[in-house]
Short mmCIF file of C-alpha atoms in Angstrom, two decimals:
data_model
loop_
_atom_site.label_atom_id
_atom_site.label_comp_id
_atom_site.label_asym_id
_atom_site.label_seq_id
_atom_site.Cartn_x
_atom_site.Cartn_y
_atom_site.Cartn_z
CA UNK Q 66 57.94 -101.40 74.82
CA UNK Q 67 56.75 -103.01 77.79
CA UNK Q 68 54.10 -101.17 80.49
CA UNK Q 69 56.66 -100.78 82.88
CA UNK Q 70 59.01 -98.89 79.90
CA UNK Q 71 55.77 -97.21 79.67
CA UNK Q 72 54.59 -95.95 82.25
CA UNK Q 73 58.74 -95.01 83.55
CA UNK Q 74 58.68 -92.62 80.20
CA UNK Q 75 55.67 -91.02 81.08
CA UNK Q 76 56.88 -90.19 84.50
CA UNK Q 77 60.01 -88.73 82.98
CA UNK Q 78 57.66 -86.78 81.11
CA UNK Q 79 56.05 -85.36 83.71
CA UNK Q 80 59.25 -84.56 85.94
CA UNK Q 81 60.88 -82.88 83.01
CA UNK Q 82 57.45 -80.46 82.31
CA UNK Q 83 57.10 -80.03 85.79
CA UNK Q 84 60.82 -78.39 85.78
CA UNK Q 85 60.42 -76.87 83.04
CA UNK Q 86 57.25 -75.25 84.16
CA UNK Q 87 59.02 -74.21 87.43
CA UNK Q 88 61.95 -72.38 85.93
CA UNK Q 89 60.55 -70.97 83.04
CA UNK Q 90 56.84 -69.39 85.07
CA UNK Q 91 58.40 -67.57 87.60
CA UNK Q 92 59.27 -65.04 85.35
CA UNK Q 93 55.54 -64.68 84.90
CA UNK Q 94 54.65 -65.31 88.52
CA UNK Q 95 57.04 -62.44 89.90
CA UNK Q 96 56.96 -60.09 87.39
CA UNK Q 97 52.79 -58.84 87.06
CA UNK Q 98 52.87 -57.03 84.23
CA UNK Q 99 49.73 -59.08 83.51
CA UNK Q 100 47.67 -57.94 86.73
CA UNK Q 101 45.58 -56.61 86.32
CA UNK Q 102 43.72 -57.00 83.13
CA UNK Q 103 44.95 -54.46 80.48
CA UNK Q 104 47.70 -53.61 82.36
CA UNK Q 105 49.81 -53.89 79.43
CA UNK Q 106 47.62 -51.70 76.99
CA UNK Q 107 46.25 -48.63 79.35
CA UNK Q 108 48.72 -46.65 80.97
CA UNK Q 109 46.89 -43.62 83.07
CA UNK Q 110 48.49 -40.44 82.40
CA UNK Q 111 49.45 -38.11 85.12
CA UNK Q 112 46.70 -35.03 83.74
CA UNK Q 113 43.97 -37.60 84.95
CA UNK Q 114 45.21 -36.47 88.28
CA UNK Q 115 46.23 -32.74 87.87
CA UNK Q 116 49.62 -33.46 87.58
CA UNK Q 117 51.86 -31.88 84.84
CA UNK Q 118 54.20 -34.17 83.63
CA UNK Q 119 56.25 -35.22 80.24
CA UNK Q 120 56.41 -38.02 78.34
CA UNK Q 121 59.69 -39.68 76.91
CA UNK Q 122 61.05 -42.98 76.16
CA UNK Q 123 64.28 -44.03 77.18
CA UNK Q 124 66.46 -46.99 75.19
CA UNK Q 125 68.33 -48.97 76.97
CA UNK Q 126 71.98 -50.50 75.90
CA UNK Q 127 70.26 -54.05 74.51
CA UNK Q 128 67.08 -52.23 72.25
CA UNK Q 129 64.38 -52.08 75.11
CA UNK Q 130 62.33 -49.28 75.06
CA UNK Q 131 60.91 -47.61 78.02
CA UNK Q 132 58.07 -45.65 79.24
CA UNK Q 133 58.47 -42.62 81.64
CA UNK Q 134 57.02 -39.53 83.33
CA UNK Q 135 58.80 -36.75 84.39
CA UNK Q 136 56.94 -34.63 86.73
CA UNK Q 137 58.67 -31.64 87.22
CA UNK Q 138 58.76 -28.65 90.00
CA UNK Q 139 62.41 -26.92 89.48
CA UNK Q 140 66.34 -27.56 90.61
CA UNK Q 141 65.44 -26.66 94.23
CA UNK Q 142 63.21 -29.88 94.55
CA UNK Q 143 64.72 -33.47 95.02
CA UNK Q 144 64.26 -35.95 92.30
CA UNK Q 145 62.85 -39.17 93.21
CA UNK Q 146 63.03 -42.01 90.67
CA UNK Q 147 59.92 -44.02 91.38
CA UNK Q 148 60.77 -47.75 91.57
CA UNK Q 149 57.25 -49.77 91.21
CA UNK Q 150 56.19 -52.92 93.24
CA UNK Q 151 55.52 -55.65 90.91
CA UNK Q 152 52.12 -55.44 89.35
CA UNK Q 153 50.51 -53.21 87.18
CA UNK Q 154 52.48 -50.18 85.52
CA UNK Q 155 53.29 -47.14 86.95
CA UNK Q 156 49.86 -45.27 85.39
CA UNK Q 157 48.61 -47.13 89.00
CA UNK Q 158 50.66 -45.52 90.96
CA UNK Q 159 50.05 -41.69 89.66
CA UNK Q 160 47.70 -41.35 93.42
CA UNK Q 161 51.29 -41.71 94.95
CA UNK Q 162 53.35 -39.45 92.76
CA UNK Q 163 50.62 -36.79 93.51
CA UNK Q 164 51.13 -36.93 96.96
CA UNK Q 165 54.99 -36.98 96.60
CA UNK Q 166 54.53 -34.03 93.69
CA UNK Q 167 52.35 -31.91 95.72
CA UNK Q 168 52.75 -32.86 99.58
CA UNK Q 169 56.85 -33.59 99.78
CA UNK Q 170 57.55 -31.38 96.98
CA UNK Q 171 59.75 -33.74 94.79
CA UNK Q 172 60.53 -34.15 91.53
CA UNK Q 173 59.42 -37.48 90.33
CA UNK Q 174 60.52 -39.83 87.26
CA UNK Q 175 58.07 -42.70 87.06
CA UNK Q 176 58.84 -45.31 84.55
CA UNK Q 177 57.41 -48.73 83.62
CA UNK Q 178 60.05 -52.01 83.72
CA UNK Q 179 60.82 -53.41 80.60
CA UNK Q 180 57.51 -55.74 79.61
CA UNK Q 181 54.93 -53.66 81.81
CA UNK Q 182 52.90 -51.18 80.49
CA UNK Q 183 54.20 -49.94 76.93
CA UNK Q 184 57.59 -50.49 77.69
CA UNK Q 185 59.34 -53.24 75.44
CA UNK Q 186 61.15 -56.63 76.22
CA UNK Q 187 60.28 -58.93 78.88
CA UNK Q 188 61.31 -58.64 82.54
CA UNK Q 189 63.94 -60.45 83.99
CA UNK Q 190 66.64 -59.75 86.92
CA UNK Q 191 69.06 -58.83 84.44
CA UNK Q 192 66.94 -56.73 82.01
CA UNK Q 193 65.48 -54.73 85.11
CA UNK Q 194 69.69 -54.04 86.09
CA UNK Q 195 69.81 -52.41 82.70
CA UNK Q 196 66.75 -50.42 83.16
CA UNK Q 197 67.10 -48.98 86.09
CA UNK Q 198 71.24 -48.07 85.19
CA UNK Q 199 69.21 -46.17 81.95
CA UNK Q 200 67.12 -44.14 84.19
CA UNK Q 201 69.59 -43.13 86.47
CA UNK Q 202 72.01 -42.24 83.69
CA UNK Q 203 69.28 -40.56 81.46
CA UNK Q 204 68.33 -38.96 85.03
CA UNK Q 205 71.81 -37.19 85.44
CA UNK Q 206 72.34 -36.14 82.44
CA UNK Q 207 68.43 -33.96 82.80
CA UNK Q 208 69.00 -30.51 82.66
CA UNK Q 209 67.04 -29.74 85.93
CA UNK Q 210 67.05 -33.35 87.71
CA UNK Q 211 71.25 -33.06 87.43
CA UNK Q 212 71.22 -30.19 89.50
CA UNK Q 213 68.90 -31.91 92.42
CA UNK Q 214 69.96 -34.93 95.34
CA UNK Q 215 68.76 -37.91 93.53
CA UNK Q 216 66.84 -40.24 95.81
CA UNK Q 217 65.99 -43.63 95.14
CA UNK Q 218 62.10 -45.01 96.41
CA UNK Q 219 60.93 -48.56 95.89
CA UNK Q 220 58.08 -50.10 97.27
CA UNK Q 221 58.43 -53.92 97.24
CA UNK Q 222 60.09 -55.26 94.25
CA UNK Q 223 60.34 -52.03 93.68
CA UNK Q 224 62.78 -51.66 96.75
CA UNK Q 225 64.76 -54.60 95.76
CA UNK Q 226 65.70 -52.66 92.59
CA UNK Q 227 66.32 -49.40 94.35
CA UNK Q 228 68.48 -51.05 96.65
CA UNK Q 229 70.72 -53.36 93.73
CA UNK Q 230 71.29 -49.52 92.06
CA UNK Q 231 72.35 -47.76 94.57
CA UNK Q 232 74.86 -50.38 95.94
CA UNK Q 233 76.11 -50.16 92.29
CA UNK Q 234 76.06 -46.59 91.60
CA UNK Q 235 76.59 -45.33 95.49
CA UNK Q 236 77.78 -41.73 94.12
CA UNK Q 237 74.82 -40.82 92.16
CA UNK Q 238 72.55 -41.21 94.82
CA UNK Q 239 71.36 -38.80 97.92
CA UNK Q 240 69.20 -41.27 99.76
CA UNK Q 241 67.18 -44.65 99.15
CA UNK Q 242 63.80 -45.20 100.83
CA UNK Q 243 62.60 -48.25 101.00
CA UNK Q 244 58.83 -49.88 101.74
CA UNK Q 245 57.86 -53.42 102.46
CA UNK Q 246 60.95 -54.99 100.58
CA UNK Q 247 61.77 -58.55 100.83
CA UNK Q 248 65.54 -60.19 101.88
CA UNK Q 249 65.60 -62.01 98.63
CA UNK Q 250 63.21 -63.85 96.51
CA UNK Q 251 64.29 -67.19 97.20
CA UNK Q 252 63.64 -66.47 101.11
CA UNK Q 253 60.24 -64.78 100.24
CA UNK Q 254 59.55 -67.71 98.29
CA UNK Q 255 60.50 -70.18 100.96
CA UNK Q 256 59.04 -68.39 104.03
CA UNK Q 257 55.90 -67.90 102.88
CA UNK Q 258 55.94 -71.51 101.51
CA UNK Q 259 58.20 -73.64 102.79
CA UNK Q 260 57.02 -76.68 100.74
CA UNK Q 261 58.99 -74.86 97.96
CA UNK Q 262 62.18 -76.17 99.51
CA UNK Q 263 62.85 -79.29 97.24
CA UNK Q 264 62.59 -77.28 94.31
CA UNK Q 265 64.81 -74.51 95.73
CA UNK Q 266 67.56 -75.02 93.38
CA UNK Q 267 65.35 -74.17 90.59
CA UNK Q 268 64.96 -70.62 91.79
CA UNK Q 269 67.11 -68.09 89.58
CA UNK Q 270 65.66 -64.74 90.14
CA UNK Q 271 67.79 -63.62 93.23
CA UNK Q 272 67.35 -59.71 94.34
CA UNK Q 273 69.62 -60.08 97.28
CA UNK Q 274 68.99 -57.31 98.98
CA UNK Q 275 70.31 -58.77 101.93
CA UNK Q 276 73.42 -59.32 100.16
CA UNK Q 277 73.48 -55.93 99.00
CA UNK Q 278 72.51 -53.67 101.51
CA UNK Q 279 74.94 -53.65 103.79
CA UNK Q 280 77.52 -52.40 100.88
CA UNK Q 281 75.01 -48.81 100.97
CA UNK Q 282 77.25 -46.89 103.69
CA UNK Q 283 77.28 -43.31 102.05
CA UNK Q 284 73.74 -42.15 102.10
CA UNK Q 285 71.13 -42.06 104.39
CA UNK Q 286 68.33 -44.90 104.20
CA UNK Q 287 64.34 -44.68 105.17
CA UNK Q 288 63.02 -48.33 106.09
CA UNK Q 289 58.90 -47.70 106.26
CA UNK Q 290 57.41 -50.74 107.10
CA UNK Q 291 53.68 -52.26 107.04
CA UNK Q 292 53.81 -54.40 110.25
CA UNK Q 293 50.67 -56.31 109.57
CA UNK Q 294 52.02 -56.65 105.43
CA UNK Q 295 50.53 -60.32 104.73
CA UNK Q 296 52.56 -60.69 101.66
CA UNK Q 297 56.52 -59.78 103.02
CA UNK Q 298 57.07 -61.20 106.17
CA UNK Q 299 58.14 -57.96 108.60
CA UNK Q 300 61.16 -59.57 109.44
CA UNK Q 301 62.65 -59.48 106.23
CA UNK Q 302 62.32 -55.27 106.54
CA UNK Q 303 63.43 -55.41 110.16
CA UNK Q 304 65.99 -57.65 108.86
CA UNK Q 305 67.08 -55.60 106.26
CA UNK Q 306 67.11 -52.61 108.63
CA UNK Q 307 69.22 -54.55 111.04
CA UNK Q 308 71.95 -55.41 108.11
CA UNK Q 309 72.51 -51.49 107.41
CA UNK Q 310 75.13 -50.44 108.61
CA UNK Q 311 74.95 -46.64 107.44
CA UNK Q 312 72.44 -43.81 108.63
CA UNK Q 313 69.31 -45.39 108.43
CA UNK Q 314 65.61 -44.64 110.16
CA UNK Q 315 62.97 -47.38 110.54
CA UNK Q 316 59.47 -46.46 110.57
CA UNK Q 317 56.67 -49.37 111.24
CA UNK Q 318 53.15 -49.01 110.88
CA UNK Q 319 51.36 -51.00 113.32
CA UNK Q 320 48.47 -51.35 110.99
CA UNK Q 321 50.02 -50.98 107.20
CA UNK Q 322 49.35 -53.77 104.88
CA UNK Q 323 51.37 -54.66 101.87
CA UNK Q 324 49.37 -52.47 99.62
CA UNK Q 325 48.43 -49.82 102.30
CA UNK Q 326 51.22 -48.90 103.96
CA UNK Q 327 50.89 -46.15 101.58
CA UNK Q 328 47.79 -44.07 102.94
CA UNK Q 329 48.62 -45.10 106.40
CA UNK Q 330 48.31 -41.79 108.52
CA UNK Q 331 52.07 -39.94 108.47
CA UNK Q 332 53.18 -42.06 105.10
CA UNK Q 333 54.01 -38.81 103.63
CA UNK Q 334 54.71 -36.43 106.66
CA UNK Q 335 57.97 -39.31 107.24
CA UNK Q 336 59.29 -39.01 104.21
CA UNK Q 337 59.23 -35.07 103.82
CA UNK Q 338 60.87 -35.31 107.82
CA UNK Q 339 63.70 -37.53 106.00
CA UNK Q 340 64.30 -35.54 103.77
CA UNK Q 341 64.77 -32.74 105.52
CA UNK Q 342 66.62 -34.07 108.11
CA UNK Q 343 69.17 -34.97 105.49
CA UNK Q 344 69.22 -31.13 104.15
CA UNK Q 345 67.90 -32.75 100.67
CA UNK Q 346 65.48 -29.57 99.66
#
């Protein structure tokens, strides 16, 4: 084999790692079940925080098991299933489900995506579509969450999954809320680095929420938005916003980031207003 044979085989090499790499990581690189460290072992239960709560797995269709909270008031309280953003598990985001426990007086089922926390499986577009389709059937089938409006809240990825099931299953919902959610992944992905472009075609974890949202005319939507959020471009909530087409408030705040939008002043006070603007206690 001559040098040039060489060195062309070793540059095939590298292409063919390199694209390999690319489609096979983001799995890894958009689903954080890793960050941060132990996030897969230690799950904070909700007593930590004074809230009462059960524990249950659910099993999805394809053998996945997964881990939930239900944190229960009565059948005169909405039910929010709690759609996480993509790190961690959802022991980090008991803080929040006390506030929406105690403050806007919801019911709350929490649950951690296949491959975070001590769920099973690995997460994938697909796998998470199955998930969240076992919740909300396990959800309506509860003998007090059955009896409540069912409302949908996602904060990031978290909102991209909120919005794909309730654009499937329109009739089971009440209301979606929505915080700091992205258009899709491949436009995250290419606005916030647009040297990703030549590799573009490589990309095959969609949640199209732009695709998707316009098809949610039955229910009433809350957009709340970080406008400073240094990870989602505000235009892709604005955006999304601007797609909806049914009932719909947008609330910015002028100094929310991507993580705390959450404890910005009047989070919590908008919400509870939504809700009861839509008669939904």
């Amino acid at each position: 084999m001559t040098l040039i044979n060489i060195g062309i085989s070793i540059f095939i090499g590298i292409i063919t790692f390199t694209i390999f790499s690319i489609y096979y990581l983001q799995f890894r690189f958009i689903y954080l079940s890793w960050v941060p460290i132990n996030s897969r072992t230690h799950v904070e239960r909700p007593d930590a925080y004074q809230i009462p709560y059960e524990e249950v797995t659910l099993f999805t269709p394809d053998g996945v098991s997964l881990h939930a909270y239900l944190i229960i008031h009565n059948d005169l309280c909405p039910t929010l299933i709690y759609f996480h953003a993509n790190a961690g598990n959802m022991g980090h985001r008991l803080p929040i489900v006390k506030r929406l426990y105690y403050d806007v007086q919801c019911n709350v089922l929490i649950f951690s995506y296949r491959g975070y926390g001590h769920s099973t499986g690995f997460p994938s577009e697909k796998g998470i579509k199955i998930d969240s389709l076992t919740v909300l059937n396990y959800v309506h089938q509860h003998p007090v969450f059955s009896k409540t409006p069912i409302i949908a809240y996602g904060q990031s990825l978290g909102g991209a999954i909120a919005i794909q099931s309730v654009s499937a299953c329109q009739d089971k919902y009440s209301a979606l809320i929505v915080e700091n959610t992205f258009l899709s992944i491949p436009r995250l992905i290419l606005d916030t680095m647009p040297y990703m472009y030549l590799i573009k075609g490589l990309f095959h974890q969609y949640w199209s929420s732009e695709k998707l949202i316009s098809s949610i005319t039955n229910i009433p939507i809350l957009f709340l938005s970080g406008k400073k959020d240094e990870v989602v471009p505000f235009d892709h909530m604005y955006s999304l916003y601007q797609l909806s087409t049914t009932k719909k408030i947008l609330k910015i705040f002028e100094d929310g980031k991507h993580n705390d939008t959450v404890i910005q002043p009047g989070y919590f006070e908008t919400i509870s207003s939504f809700l009861k603007q839509n008669h939904l206690y």
